[in-house]
PDB file of C-alpha atoms in Angstrom:
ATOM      1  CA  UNK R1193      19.143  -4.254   0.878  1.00 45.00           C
ATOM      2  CA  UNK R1194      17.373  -0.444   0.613  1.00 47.00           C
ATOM      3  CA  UNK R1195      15.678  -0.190   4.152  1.00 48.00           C
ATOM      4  CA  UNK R1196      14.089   3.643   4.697  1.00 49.00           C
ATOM      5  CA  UNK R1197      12.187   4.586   7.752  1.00 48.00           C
ATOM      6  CA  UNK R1198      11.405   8.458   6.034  1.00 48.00           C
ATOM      7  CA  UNK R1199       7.696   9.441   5.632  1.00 48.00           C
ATOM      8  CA  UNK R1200       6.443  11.103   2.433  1.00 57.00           C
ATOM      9  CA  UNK R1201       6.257  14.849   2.359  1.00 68.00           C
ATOM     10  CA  UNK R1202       4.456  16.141  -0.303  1.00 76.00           C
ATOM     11  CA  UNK R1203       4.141  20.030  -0.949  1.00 82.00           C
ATOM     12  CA  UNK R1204       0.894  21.266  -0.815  1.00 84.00           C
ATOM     13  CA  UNK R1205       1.022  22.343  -4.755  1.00 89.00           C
ATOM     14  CA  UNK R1206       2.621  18.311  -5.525  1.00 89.00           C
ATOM     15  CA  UNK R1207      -0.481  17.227  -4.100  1.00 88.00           C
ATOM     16  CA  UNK R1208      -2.919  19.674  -5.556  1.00 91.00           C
ATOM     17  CA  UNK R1209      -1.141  18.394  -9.308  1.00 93.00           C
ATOM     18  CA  UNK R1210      -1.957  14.718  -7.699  1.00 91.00           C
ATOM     19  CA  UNK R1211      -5.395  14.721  -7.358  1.00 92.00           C
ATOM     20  CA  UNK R1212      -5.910  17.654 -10.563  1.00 93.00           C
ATOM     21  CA  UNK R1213      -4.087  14.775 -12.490  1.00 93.00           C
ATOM     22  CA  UNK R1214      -6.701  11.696 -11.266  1.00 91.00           C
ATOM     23  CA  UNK R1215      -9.238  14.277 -12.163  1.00 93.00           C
ATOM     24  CA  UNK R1216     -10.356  14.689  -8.308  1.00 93.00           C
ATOM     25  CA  UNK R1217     -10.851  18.100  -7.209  1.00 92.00           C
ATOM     26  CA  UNK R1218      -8.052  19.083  -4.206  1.00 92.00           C
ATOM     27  CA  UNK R1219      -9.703  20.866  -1.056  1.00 94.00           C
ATOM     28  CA  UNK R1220      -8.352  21.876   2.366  1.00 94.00           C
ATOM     29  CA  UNK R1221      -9.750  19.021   3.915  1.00 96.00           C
ATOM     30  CA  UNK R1222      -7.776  16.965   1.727  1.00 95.00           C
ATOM     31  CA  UNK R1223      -4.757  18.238   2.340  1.00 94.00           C
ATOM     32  CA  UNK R1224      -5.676  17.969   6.019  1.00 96.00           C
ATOM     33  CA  UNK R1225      -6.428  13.972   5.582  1.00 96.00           C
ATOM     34  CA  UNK R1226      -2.971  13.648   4.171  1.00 95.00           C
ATOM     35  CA  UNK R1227      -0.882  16.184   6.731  1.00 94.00           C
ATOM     36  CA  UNK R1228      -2.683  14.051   9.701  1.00 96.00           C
ATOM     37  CA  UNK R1229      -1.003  10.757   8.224  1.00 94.00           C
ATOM     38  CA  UNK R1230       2.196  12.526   7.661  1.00 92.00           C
ATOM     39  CA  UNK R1231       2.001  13.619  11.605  1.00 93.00           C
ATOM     40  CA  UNK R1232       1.890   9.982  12.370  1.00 93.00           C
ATOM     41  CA  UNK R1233       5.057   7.774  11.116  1.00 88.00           C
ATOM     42  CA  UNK R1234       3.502   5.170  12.793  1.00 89.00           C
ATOM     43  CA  UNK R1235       0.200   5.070  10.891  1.00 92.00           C
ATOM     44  CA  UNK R1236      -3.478   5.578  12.071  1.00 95.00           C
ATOM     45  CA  UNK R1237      -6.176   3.547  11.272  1.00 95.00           C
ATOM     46  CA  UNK R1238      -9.489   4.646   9.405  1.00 95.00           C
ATOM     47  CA  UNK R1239     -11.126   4.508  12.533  1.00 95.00           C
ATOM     48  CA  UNK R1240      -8.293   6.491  14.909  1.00 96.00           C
ATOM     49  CA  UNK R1241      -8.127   9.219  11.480  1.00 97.00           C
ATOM     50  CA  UNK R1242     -11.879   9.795  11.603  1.00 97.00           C
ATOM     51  CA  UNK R1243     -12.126  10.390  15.299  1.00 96.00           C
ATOM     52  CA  UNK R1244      -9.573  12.903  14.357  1.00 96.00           C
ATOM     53  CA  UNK R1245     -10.492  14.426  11.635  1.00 97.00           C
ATOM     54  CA  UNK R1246     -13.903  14.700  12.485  1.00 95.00           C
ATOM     55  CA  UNK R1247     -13.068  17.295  15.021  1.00 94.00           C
ATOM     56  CA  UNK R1248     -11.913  19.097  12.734  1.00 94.00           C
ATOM     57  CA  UNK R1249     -15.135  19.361  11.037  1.00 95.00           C
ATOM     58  CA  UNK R1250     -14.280  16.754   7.842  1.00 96.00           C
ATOM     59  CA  UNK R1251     -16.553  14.003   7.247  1.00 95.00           C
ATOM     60  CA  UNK R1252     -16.084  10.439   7.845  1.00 95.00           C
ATOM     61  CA  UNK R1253     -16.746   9.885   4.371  1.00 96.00           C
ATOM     62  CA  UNK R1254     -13.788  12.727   2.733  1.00 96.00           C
ATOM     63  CA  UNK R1255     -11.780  11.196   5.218  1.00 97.00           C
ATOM     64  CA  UNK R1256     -12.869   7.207   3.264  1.00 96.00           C
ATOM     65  CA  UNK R1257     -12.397   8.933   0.168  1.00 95.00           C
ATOM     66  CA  UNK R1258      -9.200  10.691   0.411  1.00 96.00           C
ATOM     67  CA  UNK R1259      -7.654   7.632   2.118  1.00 97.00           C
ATOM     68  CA  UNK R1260      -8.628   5.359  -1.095  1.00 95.00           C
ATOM     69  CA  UNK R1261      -7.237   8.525  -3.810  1.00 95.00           C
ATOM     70  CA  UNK R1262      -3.942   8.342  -1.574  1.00 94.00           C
ATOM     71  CA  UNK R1263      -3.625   4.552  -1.488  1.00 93.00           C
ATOM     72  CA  UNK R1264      -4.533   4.621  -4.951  1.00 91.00           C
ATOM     73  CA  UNK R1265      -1.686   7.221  -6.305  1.00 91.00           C
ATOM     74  CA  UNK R1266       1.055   5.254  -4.069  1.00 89.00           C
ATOM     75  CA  UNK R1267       1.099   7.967  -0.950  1.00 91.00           C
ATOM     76  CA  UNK R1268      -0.744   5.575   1.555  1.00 93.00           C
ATOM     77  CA  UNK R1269       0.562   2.071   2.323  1.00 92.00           C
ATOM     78  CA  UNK R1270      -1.313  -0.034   4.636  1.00 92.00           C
ATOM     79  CA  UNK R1271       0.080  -2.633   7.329  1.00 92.00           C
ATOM     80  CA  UNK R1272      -1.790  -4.885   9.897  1.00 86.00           C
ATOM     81  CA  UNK R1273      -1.974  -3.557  13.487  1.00 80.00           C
ATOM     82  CA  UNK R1274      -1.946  -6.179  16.286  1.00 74.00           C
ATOM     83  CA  UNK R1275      -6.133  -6.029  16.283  1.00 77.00           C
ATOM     84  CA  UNK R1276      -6.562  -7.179  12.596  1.00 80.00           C
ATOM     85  CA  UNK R1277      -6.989  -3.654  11.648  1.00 86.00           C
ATOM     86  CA  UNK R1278      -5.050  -1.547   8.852  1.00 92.00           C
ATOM     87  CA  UNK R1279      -3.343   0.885   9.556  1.00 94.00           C
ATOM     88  CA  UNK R1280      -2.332   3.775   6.882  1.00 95.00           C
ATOM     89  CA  UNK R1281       1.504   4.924   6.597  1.00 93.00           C
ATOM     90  CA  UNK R1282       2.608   8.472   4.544  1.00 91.00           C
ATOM     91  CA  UNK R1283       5.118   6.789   1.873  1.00 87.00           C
ATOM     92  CA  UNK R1284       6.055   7.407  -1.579  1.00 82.00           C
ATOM     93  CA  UNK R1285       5.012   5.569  -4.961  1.00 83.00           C
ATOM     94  CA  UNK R1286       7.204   2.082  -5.893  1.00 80.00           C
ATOM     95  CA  UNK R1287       7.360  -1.261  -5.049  1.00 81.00           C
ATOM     96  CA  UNK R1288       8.204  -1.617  -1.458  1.00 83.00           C
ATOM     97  CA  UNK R1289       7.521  -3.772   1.612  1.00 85.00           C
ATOM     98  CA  UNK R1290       6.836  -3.001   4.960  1.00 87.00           C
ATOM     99  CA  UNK R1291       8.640  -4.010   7.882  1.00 89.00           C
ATOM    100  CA  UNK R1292       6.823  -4.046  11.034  1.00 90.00           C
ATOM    101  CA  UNK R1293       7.278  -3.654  14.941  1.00 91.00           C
ATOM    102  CA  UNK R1294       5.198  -5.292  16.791  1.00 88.00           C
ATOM    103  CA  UNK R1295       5.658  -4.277  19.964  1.00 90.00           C
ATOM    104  CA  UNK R1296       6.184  -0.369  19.083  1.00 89.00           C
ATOM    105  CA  UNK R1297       4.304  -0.463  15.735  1.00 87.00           C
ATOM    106  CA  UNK R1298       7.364   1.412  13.520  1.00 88.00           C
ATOM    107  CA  UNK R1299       7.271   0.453  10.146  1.00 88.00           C
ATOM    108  CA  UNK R1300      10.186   0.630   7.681  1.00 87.00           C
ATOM    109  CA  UNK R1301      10.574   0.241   4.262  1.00 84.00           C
ATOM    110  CA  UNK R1302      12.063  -2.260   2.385  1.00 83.00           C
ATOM    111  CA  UNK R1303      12.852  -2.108  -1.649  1.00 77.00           C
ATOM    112  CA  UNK R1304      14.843  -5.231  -2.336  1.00 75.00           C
ATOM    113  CA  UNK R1305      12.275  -7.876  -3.961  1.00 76.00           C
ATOM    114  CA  UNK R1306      12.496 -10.284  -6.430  1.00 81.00           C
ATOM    115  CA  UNK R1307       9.919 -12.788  -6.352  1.00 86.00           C
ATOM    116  CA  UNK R1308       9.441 -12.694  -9.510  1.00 83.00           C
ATOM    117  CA  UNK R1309      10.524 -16.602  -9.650  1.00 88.00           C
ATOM    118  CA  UNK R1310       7.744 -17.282  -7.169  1.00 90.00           C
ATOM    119  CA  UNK R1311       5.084 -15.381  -9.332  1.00 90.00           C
ATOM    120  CA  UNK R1312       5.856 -17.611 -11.820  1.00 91.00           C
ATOM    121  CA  UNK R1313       5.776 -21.263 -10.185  1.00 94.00           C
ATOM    122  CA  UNK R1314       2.659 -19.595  -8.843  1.00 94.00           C
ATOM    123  CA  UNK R1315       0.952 -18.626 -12.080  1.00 94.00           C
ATOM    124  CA  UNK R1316       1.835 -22.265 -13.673  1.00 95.00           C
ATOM    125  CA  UNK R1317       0.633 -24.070 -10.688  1.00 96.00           C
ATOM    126  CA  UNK R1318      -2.276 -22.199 -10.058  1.00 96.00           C
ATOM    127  CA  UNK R1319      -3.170 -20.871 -13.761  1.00 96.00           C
ATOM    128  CA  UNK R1320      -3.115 -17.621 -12.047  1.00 95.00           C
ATOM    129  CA  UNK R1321      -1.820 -14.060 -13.896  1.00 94.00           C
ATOM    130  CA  UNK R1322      -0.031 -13.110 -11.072  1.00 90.00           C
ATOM    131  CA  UNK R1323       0.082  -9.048 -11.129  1.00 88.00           C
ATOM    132  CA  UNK R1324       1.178  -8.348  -8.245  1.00 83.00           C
ATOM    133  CA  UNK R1325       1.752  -8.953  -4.114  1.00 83.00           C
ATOM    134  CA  UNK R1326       1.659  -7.719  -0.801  1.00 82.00           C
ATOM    135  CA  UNK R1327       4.312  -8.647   1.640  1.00 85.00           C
ATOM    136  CA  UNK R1328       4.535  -7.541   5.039  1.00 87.00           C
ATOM    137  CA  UNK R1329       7.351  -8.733   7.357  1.00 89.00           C
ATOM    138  CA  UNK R1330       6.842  -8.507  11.503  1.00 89.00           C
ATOM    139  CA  UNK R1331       9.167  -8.642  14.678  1.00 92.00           C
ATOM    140  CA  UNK R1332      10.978  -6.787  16.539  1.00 94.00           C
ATOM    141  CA  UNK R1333      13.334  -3.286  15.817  1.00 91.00           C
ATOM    142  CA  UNK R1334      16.388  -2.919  17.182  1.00 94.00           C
ATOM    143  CA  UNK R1335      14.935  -0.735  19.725  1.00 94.00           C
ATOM    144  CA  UNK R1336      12.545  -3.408  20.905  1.00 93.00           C
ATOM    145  CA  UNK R1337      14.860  -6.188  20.912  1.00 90.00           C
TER     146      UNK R1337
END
């Protein structure tokens, strides 16, 4: 099993190519959306980034947008907080799931799946194209426990 508790980094020019690539224009307050998630391994959520960000004179609705270009390229990962909420985690592109604290909120990655025999009783029960899933798994860390 391929367990990784690293955040993403991403060098300011890697992420200028990102959004230049997705046809998006890249602007400081971009790059400030993304270092603010990168500050916090354990994820903030829309909410707790725009209380932030807004301080810092960026707009509730650059801070909506970049979130959704990040998600969308594979940098932002989402998880559910103890409220019901999301909350956004720094990662890298690929097929991973999170594993989740919840009592300290760390997440860790994990890249071992194969459910692709599930997809497929799935699709043929349901009539479904399965294209994909999102599978989050909660409990305790070792530091916790």
């Amino acid at each position: 099993m391929s367990i990784t508790s690293e955040s993403s980094s991403l060098s300011t020019e890697e992420l200028k190519t990102l959004f230049n690539q997705s046809g998006q224009r890249f602007t400081a307050q971009r790059e400030a959306v993304w270092q603010l998630f990168v500050e916090h391994p354990k994820g903030l959520t829309i909410a707790q980034a725009t209380t932030v960000l807004t301080e810092r004179k960026i707009s509730q609705t650059t801070v909506y947008r970049t979130v959704n270009a990040l998600q969308g390229m594979g940098y932002l990962r989402w998880v559910h907080n103890p409220e019901g909420e999301h909350r956004f985690l720094a990662t890298r592109p690929g097929h991973t799931h999170m594993l989740v604290c919840r009592q300290c909120a760390r997440a860790v990655e994990c890249s071992d799946c194969d459910l692709s025999v599930l997809e497929q009783l799935i699709a043929s029960k349901t009539g479904f194209t399965v294209e994909g899933h999102h599978l989050e798994f909660y409990g305790l860390c070792p530091d916790c426990r």
